[in-house]
Coordinates of C-alpha atoms in Angstrom, one line a residue:
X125 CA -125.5 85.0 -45.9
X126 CA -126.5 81.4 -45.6
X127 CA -123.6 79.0 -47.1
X128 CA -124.3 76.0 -49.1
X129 CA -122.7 72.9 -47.4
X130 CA -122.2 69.3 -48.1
X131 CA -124.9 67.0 -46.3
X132 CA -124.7 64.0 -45.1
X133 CA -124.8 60.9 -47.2
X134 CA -128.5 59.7 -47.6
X135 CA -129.4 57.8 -45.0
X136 CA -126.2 59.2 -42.7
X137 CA -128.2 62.9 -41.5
X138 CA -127.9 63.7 -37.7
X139 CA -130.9 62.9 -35.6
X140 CA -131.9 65.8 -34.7
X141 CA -131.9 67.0 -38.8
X142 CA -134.4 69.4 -39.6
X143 CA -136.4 70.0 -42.4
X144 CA -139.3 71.9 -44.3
X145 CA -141.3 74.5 -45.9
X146 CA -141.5 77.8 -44.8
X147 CA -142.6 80.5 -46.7
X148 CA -142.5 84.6 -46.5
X149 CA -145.4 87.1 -46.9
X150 CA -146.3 90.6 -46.4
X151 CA -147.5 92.7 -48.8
X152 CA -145.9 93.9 -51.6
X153 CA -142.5 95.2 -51.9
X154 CA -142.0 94.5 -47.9
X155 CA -138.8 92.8 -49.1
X156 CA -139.6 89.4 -49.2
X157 CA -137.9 88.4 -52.4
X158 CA -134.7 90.2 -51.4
X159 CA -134.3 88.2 -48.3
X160 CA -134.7 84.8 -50.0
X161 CA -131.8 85.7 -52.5
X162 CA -130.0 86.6 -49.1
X163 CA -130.6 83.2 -47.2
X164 CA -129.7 80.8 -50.4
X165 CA -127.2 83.1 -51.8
X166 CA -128.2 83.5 -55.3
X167 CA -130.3 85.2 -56.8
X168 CA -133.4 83.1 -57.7
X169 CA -136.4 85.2 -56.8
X170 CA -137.7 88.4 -58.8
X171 CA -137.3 91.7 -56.8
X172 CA -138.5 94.8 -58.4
X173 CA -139.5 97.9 -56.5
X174 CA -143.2 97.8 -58.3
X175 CA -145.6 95.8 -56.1
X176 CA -146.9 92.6 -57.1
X177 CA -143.9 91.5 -59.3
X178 CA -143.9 88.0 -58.0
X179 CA -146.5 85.4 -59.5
X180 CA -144.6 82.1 -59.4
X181 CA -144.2 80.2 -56.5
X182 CA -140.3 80.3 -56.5
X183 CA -138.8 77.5 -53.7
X184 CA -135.2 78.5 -52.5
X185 CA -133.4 75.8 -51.0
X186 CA -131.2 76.6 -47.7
X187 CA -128.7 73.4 -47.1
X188 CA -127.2 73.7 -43.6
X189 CA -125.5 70.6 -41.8
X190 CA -128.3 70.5 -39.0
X191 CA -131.0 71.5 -41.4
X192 CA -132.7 71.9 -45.2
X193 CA -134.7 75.0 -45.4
X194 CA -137.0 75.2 -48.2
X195 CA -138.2 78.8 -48.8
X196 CA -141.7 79.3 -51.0
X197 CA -142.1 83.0 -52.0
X198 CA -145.0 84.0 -52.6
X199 CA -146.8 87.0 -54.2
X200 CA -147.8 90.0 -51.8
X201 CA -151.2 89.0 -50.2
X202 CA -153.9 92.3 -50.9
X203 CA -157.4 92.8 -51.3
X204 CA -157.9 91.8 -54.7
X205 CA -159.3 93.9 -57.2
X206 CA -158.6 91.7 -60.9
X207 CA -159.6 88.0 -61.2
X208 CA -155.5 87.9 -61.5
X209 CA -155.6 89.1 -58.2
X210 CA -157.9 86.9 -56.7
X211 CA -155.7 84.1 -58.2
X212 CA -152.5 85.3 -56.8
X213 CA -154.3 85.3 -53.6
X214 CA -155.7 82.0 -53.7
X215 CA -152.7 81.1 -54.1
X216 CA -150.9 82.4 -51.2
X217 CA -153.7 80.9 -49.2
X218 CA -153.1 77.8 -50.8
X219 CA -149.5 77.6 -50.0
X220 CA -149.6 79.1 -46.2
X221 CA -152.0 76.3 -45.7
X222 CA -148.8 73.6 -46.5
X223 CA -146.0 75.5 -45.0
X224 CA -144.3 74.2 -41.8
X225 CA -143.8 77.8 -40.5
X226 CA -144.2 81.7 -41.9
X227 CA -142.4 84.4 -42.3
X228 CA -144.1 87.9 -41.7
X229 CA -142.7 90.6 -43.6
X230 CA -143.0 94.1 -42.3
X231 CA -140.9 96.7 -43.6
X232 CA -139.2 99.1 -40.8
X233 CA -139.4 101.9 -42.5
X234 CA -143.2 101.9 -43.3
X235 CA -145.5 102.3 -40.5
X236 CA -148.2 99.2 -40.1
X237 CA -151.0 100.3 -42.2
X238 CA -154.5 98.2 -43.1
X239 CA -152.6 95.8 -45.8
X240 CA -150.5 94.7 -42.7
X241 CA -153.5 94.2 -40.8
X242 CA -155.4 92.8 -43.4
X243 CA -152.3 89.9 -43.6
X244 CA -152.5 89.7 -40.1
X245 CA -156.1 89.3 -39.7
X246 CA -155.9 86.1 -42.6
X247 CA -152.7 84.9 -40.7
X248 CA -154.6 84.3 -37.6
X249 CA -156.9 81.6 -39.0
X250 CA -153.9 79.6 -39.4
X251 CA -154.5 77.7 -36.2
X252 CA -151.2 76.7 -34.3
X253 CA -148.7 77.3 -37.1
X254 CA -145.9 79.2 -36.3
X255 CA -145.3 82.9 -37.3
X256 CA -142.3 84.7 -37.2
X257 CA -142.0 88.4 -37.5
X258 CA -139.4 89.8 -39.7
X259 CA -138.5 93.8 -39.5
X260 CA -137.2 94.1 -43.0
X261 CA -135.1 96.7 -43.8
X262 CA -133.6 97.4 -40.8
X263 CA -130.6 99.6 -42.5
X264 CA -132.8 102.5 -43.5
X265 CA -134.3 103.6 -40.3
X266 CA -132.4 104.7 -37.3
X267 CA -132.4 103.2 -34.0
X268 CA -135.1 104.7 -32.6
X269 CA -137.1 104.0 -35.6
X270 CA -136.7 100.6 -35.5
X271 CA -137.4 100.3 -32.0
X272 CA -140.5 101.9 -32.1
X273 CA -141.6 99.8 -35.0
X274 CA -140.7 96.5 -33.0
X275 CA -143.1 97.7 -30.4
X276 CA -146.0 98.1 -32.8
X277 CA -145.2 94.9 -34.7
X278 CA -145.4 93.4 -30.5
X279 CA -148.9 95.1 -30.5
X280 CA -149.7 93.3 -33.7
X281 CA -149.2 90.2 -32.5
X282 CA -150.7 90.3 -29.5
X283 CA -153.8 91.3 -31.5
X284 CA -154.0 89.0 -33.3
X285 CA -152.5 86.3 -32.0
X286 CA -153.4 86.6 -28.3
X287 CA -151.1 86.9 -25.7
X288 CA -148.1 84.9 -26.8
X289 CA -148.2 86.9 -30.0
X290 CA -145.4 86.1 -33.0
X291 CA -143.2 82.9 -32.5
X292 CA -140.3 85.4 -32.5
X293 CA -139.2 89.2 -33.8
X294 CA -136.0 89.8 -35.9
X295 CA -134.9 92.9 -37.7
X296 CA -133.4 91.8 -40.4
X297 CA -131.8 93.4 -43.5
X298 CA -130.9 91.2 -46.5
X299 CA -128.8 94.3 -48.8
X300 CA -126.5 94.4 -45.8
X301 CA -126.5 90.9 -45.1
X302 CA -127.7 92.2 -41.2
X303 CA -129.2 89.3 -38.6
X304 CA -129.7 87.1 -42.3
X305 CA -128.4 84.3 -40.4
X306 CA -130.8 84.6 -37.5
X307 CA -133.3 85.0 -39.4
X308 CA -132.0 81.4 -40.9
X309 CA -131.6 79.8 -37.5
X310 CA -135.1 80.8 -36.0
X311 CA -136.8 79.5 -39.0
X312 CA -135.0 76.0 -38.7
X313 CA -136.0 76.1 -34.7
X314 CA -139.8 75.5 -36.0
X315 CA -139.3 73.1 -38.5
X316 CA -140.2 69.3 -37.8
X317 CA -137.3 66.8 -37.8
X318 CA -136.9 64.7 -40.4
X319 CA -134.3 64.1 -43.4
X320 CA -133.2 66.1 -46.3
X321 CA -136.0 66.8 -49.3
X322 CA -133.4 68.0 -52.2
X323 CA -130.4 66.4 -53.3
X324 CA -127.1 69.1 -52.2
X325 CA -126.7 71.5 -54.0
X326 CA -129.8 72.1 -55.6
X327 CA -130.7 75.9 -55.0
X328 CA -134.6 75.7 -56.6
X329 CA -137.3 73.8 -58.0
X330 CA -138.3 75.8 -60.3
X331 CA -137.7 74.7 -64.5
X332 CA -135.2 77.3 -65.8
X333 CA -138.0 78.7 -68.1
X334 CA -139.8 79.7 -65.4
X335 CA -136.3 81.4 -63.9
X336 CA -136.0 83.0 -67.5
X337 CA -139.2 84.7 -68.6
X338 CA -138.6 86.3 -64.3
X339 CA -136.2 87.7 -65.5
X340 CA -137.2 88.7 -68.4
X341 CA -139.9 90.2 -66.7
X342 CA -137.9 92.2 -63.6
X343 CA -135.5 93.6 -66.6
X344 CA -138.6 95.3 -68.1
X345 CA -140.3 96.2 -65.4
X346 CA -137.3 98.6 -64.3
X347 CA -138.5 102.1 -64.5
X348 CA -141.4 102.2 -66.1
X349 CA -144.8 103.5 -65.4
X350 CA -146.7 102.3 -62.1
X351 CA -149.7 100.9 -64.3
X352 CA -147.2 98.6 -66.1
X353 CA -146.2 95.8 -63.7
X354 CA -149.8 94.2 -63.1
X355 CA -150.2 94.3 -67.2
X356 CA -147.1 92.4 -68.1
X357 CA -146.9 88.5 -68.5
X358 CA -143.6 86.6 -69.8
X359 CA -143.7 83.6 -71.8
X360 CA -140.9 81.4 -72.9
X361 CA -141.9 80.2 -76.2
X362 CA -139.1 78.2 -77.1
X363 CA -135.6 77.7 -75.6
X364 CA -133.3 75.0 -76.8
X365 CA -128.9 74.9 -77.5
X366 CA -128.5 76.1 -80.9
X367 CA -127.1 72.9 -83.4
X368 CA -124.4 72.7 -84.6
X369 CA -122.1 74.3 -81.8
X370 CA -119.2 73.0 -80.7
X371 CA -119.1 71.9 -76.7
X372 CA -116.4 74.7 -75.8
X373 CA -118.5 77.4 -77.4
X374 CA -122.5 76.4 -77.1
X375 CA -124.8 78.9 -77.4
X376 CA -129.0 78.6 -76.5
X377 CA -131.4 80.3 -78.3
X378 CA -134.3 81.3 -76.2
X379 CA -137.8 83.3 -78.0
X380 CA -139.9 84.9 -75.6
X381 CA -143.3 87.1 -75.9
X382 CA -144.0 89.9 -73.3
X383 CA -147.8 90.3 -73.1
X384 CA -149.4 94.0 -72.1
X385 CA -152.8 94.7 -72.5
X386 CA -153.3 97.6 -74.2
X387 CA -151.2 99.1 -77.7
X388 CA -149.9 101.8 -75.5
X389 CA -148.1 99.6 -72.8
X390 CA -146.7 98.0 -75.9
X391 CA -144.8 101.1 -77.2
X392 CA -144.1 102.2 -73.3
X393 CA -142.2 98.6 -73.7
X394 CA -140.5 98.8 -77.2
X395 CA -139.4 102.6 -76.4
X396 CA -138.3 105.0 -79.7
X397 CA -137.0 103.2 -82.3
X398 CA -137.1 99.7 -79.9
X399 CA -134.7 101.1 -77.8
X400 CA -136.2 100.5 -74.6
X401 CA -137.0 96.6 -75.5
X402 CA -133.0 96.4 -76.6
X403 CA -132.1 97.6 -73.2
X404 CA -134.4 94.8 -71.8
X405 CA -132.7 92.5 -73.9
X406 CA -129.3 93.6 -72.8
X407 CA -130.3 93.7 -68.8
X408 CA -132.0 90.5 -69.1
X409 CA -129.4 87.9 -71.4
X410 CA -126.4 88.9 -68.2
X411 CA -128.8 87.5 -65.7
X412 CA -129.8 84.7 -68.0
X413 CA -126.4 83.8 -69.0
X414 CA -125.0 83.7 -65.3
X415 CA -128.4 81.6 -64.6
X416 CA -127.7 78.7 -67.4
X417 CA -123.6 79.4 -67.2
X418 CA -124.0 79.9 -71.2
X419 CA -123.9 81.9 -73.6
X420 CA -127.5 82.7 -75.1
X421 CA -129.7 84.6 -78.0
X422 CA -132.6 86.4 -76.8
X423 CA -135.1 86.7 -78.9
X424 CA -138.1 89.3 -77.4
X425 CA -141.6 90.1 -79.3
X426 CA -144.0 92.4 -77.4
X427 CA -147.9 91.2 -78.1
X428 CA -151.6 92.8 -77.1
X429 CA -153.6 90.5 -75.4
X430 CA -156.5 93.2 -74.7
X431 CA -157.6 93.3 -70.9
X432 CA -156.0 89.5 -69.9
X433 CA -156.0 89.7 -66.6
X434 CA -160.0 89.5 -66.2
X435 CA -160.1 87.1 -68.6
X436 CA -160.1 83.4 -67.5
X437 CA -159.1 81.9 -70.9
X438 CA -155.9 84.3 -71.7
X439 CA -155.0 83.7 -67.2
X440 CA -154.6 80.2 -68.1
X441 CA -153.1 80.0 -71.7
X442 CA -150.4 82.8 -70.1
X443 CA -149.5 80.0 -66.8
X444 CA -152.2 81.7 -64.3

């Protein structure tokens, strides 16, 4: 796992420093938030095992003494079928344009099907940028699994890339911490020298709001029904330290609304008696409490906003 280390004063960087944007796709649930917790070492990325869970883009920051790696995840590029999911791809296009160099996300333990291909296919009109192939999950196939799967993923490249194919190949697997490293060194290899673009220590760019209602959202996305994850949207409504607390003991109060789109997500949500939306509670305030290093109150309401994703008012008023 990739350490944070002091830099350099400003000014004071090696000369052959490196540093720059790289991001990850693939399509959904090919691991691609699991392996940016892996490479900065906390957890600042949503992973869920529904597809499609990711809608911010979420910069992790790598500090290394030869190089700043700044990871962009992004959500899964698919054929869209919502305007949501038209947005969410228009964004990833949007971002892949700006990178320095991409990570490509295929999971070893699912054959390449038409999404990778489809990826692929948009991948190649990024003239000249670099693209790195990354076997994900590497620890739940066996040897000859994986080896099989790097040869198609060669075949893929060549495809579509012509004969020189991906910039390089690495199984990788980020739960147990396999080739995270590599991964790590061959993205810093195509980045452009240059100096640092975050201050030390600095592990995102995202507002903690944004970091909240994630996590908010991952806690009640955990199993629950398939249709689910594409209908819920977080807001943080309001989140401010509570008055009147003393500094050894403060305490933030934090109100956020989970939006579904129809009245029965919004009892799937709540569970009997609200005890579904209690566990939510529970799940989500440890994460937010190691996130802000605080104690907080979490205040949940569930709301209908009927059909929001096709809706181009509700996608903006909701952060899309």
């Amino acid at each position: 796992m990739a350490e944070t280390n002091n830099l350099p004063a400003s000014g004071s960087w090696p000369e052959d420093f490196r540093s720059g944007f790289t991001s990850f796709v693939g399509r959904p649930n090919a691991g691609k938030s699991t392996l940016t917790n892996a490479l900065v070492g906390q957890k600042i990325a949503i992973t869920s095992a529904k597809p499609q869970t990711t809608r911010h883009t979420i910069r992790g920051i790598v500090h290394r003494p030869d190089a700043q790696l700044i990871l962009v995840d992004t959500p899964g590029l698919h054929r869209p079928r919502t305007l949501l999911g038209q947005r969410l791809n228009d964004l990833v296009a949007e971002t892949l344009s700006e990178v320095d160099a991409i990570g490509f996300c295929l999971p070893a333990n699912e054959k390449i099907g038409p999404g990778d291909r489809f990826i692929a296919s948009q991948l190649a009109q990024l003239k000249r940028k670099p693209i790195v192939a990354l076997v994900t999950k590497a620890d739940l196939v066996d040897r000859e699994t994986l080896a099989a799967q790097l040869i198609a993923v060669t075949e893929l490249g060549s495809e579509n890339f012509g004969p020189d194919g991906f910039a390089a190949i690495i199984p990788v697997s980020a739960v147990k911490d396999f080739q995270v490293e590599q991964v790590a060194n061959v993205l810093v290899e195509q980045l452009p020298l240059g100096p640092p673009l975050y201050p030390d220590g600095e592990l995102t760019d995202e507002p903690e709001s944004v970091m909240v209602a994630e996590l908010v959202r991952e806690a009640a996305l955990e199993g629950v029904r398939d249709e689910l994850p594409h209908s819920l949207a977080v807001v943080v409504e309001e989140m401010a330290p509570r008055e009147g607390r003393s500094k050894e003991n403060p305490l933030v109060d934090i109100h956020v609304s989970l939006y579904v789109e129809r009245p029965s997500q919004k009892a799937i949500v709540i569970g009997k008696g609200g005890a579904r939306l209690r566990e939510v509670g529970t799940r989500a305030r440890q994460g937010i409490e190691k996130l802000l290093g605080t104690k907080v109150y979490l205040d949940l309401h569930v709301k209908v906003a009927k059909d929001w994703q096709r809706d181009p008012k509700q996608l903006g008023r909701l952060g899309f």
